[in-house]
Protein backbone atom coordinates (compact mmCIF):
# COMPACT_ATOMS: atom_id res chain seq x y z
CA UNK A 1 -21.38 95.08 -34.60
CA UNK A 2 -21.56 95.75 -38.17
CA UNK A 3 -18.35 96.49 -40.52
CA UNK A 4 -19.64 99.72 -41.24
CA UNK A 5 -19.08 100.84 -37.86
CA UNK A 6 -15.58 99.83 -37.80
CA UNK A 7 -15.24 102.12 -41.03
CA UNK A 8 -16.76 104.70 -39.10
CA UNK A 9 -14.81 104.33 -36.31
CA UNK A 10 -11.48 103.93 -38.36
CA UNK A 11 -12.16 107.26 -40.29
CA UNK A 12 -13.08 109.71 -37.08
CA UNK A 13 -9.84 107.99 -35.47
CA UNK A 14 -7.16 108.89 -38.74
CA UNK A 15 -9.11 112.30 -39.40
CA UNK A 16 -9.75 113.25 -35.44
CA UNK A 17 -12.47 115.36 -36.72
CA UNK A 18 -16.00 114.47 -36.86
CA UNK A 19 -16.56 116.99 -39.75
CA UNK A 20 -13.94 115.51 -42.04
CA UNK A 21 -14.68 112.15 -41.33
CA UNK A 22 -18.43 112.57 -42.47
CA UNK A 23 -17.03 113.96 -45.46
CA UNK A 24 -14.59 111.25 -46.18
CA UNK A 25 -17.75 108.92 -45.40
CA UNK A 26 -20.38 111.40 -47.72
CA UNK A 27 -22.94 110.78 -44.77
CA UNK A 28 -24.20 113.44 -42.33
CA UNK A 29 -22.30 114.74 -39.39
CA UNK A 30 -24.77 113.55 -36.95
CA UNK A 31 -25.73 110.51 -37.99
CA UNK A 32 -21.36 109.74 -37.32
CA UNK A 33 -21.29 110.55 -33.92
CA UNK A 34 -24.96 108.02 -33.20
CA UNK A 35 -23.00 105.58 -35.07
CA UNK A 36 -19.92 106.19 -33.09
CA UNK A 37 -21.85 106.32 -29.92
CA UNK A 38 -23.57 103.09 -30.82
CA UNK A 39 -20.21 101.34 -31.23
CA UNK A 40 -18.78 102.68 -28.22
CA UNK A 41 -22.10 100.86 -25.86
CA UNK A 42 -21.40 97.57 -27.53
CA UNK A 43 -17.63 97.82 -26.99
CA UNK A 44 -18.74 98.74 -23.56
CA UNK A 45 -15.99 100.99 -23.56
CA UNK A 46 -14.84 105.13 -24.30
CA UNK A 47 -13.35 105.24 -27.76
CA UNK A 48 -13.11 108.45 -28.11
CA UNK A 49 -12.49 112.37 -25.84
CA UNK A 50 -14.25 114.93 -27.79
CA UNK A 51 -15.00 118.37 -27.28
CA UNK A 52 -15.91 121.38 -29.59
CA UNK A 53 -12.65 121.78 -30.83
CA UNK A 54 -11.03 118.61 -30.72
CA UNK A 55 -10.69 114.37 -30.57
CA UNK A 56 -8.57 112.41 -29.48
CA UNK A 57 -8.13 108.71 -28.96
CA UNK A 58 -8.39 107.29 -25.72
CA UNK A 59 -6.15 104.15 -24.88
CA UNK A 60 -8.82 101.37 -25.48
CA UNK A 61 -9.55 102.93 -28.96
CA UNK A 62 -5.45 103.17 -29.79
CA UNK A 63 -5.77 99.36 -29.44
CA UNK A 64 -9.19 98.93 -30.50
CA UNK A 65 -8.00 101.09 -33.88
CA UNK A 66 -5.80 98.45 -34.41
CA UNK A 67 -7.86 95.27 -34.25
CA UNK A 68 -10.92 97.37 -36.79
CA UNK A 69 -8.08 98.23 -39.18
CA UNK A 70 -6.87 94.20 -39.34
CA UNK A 71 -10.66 93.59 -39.31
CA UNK A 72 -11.46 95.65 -42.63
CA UNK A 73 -8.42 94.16 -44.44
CA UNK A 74 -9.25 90.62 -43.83
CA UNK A 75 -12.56 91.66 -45.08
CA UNK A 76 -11.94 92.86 -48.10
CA UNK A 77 -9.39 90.21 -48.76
CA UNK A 78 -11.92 87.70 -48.42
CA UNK A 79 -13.85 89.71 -50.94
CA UNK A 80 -11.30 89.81 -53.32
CA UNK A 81 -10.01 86.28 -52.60
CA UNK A 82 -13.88 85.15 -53.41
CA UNK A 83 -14.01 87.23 -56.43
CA UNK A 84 -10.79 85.78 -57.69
CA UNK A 85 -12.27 82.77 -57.15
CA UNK A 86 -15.58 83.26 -58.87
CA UNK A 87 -13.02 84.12 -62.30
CA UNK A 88 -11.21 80.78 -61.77
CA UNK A 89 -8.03 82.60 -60.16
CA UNK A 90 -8.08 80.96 -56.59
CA UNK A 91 -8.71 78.32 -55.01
CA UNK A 92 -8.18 74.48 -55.28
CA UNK A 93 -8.13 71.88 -58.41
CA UNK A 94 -7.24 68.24 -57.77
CA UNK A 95 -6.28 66.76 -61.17
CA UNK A 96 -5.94 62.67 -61.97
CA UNK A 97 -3.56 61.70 -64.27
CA UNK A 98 -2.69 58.29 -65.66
CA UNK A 99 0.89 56.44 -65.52
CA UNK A 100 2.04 57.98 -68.84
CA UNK A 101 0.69 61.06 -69.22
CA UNK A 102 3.23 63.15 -67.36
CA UNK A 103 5.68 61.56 -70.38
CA UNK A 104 3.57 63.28 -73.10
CA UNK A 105 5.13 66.81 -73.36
CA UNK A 106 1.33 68.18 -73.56
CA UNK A 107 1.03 67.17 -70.12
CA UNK A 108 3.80 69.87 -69.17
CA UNK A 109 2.84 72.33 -70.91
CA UNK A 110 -0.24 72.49 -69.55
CA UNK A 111 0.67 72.09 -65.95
CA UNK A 112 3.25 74.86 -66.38
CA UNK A 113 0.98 77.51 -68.23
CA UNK A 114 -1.70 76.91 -65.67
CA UNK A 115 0.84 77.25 -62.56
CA UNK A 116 2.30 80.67 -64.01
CA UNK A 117 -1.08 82.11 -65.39
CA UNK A 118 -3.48 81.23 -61.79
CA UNK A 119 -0.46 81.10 -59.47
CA UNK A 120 -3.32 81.53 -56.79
CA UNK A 121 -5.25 78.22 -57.60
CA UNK A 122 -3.78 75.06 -55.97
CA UNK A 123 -3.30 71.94 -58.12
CA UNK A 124 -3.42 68.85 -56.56
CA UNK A 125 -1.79 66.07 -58.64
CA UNK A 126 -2.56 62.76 -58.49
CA UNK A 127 -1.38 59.88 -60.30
CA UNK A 128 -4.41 57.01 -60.75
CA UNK A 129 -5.48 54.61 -63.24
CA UNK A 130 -8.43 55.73 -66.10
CA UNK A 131 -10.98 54.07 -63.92
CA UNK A 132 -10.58 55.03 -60.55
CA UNK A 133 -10.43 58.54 -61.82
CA UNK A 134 -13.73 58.35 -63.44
CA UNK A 135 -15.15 56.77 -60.36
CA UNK A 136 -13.40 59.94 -58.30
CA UNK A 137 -15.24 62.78 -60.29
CA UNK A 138 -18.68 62.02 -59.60
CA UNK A 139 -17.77 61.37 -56.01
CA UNK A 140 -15.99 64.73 -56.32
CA UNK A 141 -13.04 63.81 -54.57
CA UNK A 142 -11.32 64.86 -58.35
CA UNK A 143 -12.20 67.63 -60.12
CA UNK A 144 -10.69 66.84 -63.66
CA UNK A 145 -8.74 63.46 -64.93
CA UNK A 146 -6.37 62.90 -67.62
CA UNK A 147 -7.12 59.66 -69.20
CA UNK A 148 -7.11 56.93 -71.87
CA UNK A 149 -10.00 55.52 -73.06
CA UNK A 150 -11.68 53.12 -70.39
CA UNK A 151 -13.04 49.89 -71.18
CA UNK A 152 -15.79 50.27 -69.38
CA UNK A 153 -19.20 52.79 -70.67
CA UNK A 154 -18.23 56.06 -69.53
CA UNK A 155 -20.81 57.32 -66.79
CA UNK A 156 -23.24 59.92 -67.42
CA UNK A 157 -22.57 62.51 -65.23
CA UNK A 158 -18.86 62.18 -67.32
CA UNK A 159 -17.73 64.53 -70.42
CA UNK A 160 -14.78 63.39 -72.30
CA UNK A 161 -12.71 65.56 -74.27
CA UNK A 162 -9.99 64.50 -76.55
CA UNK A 163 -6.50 65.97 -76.10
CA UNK A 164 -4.26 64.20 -78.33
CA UNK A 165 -3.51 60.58 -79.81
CA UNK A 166 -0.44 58.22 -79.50
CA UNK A 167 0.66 55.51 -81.48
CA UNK A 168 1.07 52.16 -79.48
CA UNK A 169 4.64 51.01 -79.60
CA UNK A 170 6.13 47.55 -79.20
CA UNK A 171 8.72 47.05 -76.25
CA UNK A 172 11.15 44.53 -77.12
CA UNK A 173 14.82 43.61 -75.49
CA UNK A 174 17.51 44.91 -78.26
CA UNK A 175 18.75 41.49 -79.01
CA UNK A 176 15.03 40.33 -80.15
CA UNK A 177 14.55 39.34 -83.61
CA UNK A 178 12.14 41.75 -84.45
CA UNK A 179 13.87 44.44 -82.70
CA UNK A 180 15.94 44.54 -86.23
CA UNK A 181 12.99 45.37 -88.12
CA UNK A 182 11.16 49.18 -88.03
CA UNK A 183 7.87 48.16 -88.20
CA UNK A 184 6.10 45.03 -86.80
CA UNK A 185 2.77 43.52 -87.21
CA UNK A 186 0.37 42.29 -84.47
CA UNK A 187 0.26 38.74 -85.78
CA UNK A 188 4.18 38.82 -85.88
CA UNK A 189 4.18 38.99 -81.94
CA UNK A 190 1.95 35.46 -81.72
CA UNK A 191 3.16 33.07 -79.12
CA UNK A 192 5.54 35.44 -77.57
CA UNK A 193 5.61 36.31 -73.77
CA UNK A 194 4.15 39.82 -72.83
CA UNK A 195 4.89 41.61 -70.03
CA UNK A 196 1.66 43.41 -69.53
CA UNK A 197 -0.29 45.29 -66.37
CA UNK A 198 -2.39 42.80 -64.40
CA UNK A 199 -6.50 43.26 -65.92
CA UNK A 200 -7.37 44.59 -62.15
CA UNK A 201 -4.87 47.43 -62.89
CA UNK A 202 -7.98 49.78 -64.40
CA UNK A 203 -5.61 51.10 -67.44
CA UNK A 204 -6.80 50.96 -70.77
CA UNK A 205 -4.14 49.63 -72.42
CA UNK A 206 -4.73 46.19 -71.35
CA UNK A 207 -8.02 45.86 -72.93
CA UNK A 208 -6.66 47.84 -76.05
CA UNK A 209 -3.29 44.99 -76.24
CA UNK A 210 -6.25 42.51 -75.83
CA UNK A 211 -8.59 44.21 -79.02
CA UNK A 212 -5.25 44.40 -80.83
CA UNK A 213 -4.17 40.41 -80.95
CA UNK A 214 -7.79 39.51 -81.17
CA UNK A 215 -7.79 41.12 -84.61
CA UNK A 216 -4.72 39.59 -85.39
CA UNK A 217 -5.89 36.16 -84.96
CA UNK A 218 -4.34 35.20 -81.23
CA UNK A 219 -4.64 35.82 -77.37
CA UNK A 220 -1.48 37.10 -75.96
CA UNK A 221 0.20 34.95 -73.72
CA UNK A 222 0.73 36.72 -70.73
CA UNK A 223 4.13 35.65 -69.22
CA UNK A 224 4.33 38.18 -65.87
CA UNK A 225 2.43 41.01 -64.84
CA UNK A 226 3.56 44.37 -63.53
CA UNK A 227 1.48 47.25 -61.84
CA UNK A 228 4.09 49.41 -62.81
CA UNK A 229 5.71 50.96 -65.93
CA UNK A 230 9.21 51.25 -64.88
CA UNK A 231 8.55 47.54 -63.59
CA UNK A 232 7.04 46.42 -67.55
CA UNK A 233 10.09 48.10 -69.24
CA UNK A 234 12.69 46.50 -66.78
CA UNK A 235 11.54 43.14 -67.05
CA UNK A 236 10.98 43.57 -70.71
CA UNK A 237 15.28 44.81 -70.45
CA UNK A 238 15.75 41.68 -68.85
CA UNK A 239 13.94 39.33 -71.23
CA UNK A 240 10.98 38.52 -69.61
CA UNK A 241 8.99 39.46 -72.38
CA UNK A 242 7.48 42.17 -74.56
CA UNK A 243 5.18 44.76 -74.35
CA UNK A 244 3.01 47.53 -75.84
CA UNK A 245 2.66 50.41 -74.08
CA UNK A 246 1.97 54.05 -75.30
CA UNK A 247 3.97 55.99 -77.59
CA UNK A 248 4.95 58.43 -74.63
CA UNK A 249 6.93 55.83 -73.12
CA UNK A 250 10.04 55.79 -75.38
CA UNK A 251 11.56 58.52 -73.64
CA UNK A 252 12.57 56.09 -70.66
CA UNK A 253 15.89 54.91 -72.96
CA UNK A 254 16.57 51.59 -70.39
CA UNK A 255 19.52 49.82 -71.57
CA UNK A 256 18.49 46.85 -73.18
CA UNK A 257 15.32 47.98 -74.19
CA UNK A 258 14.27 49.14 -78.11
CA UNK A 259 11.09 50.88 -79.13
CA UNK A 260 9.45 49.78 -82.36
CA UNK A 261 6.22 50.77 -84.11
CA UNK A 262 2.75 48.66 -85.11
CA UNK A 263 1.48 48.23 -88.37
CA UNK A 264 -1.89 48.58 -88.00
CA UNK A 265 -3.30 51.76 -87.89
CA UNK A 266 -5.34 51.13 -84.55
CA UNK A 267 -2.51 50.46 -83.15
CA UNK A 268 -2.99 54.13 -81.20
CA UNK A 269 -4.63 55.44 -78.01
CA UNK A 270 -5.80 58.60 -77.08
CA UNK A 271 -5.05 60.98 -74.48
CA UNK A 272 -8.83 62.36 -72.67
CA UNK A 273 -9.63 65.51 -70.41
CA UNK A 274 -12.39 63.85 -68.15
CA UNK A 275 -15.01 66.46 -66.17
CA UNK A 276 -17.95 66.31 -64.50
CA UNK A 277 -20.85 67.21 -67.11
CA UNK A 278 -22.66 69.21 -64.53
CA UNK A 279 -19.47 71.38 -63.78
CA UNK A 280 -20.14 74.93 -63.27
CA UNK A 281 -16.56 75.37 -61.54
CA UNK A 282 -14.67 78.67 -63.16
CA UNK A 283 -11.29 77.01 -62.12
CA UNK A 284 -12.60 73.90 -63.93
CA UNK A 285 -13.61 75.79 -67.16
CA UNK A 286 -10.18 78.10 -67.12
CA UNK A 287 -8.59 74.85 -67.03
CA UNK A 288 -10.00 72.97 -69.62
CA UNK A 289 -9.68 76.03 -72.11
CA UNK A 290 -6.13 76.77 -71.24
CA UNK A 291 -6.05 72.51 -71.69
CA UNK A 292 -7.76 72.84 -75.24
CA UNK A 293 -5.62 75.45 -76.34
CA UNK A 294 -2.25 73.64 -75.91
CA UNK A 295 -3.71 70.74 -77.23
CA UNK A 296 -4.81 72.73 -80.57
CA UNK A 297 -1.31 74.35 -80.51
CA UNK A 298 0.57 71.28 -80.34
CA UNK A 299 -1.74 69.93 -83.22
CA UNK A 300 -0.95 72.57 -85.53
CA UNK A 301 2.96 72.13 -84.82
CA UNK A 302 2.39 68.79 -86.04
């Protein structure tokens, strides 16, 4: 059984005229009633009473009328749902993002404009550490990864594209020395305790902290390690330590806790769009443009 003879069917049945329904169809009267005839042997059953002046529906094709007509629409909304699809308008995105990106305001926007302009496509958040999202797009178990830049050589079959940049602020308890000064240099925070993620973590920032007092002459001295940033800040609030974390981060205002900035001017990290290179996806690409385009709006506002 074919879906054109459920059209056929479905337009003799609402016209109850052979001659209109050929019409309606623009295909020749006879040819309609083989087809009809056809349909009616496979159903194994009398669709249709017809004489020379009228048709009428019998009682298996009242229900069978039914069924075609929920046939056809599922039909053509699996048409249309494919070629939403095929213009990035439907269907399913699952999006990494790292531990501070939903604090960056560019994060938001993006999520937001994306929800309201595909409301068809499903995106599937999920919050993971630089490096296990670039390990998840090859696999394709993500489709695209906000990020910081990874330690590690970025894989081939990886694009990077960058979204914005963030200074790198010190995190120090409000009664700290330096927490009475505006800006701080790396070799000011020698033989403190930092409160830092543990290396294992896969984040960026480690290595970056790392590259940072290297340059200034010292090795941090790690004093506790959280996998958390909630965790970092709070044990920073209850003088554990200090920390540098992204610049994103000051908007969690913990009592006891002051933000101040770095001296040096790579004291900064960068926000990424990760993607498979080989992507052909159209939800992908609408993605990443609508991504690009906040990102160049929010530079210009700058």
């Amino acid at each position: 059984m074919e879906l054109r003879h459920l059209r056929y069917f479905v337009a003799v049945a609402e016209e109850l005229s052979f001659t209109r329904a050929a019409q309606r169809l623009h295909i020749g009267q006879p040819p309609l009633s083989q087809q009809i005839q056809a349909l009616e042997a496979q159903v194994g059953a009398r669709l249709l009473e017809r004489s020379k002046r009228w048709v009428r529906l019998t009682e298996a094709g009242k229900l069978f009328l039914d069924d075609a007509r929920r046939v056809l629409a599922l039909s053509e909304q699996a048409v249309e749902t494919a070629r939403r699809a095929q213009r990035g308008e439907a269907g399913e995105l699952r999006i990494g993002f790292t531990f501070s990106t939903p604090f960056t305001p560019l994060f938001a926007t993006v999520i937001n404009r994306y929800r309201q302009r595909y409301p068809g496509v499903t995106l599937t958040l999920h919050e993971m550490a630089t490096l296990p999202q670039i390990e998840a797009l090859p696999a394709r178990t993500l489709d695209l990864g906000f990020v910081r830049p990874p330690e590690v050589a970025v894989l081939d079959a990886v694009r990077m594209t960058t979204l914005r940049e963030d200074p790198l602020l010190l995190v120090l308890p409000v009664g700290h020395p330096l927490a009475q000064r505006e800006v701080v240099a790396a070799r000011e925070l020698q033989g403190l305790p930092f409160v830092m993620y543990p290396p294992t973590a896969g984040t960026g920032i480690y290595h970056q902290i790392l590259r940072l007092c290297r340059a200034a002459g010292f090795e941090p001295q790690v004093a506790m390690e959280a996998g958390e940033v909630s965790s970092i800040i709070g044990l920073v609030a209850a003088g554990c330590g200090i920390s540098i974390l992204p610049g994103s981060f000051n908007s969690i205002q913990l009592e006891g806790v002051c933000y101040r900035a770095l001296a040096e001017p790579e004291a900064t990290t960068t926000l990424l769009l990760a993607q498979r290179k080989d992507e052909t996806s159209p939800l992908v690409e609408a993605f990443v443009a609508l991504a690009l385009a906040a990102a160049q709006e929010e530079q210009g506002r700058a």
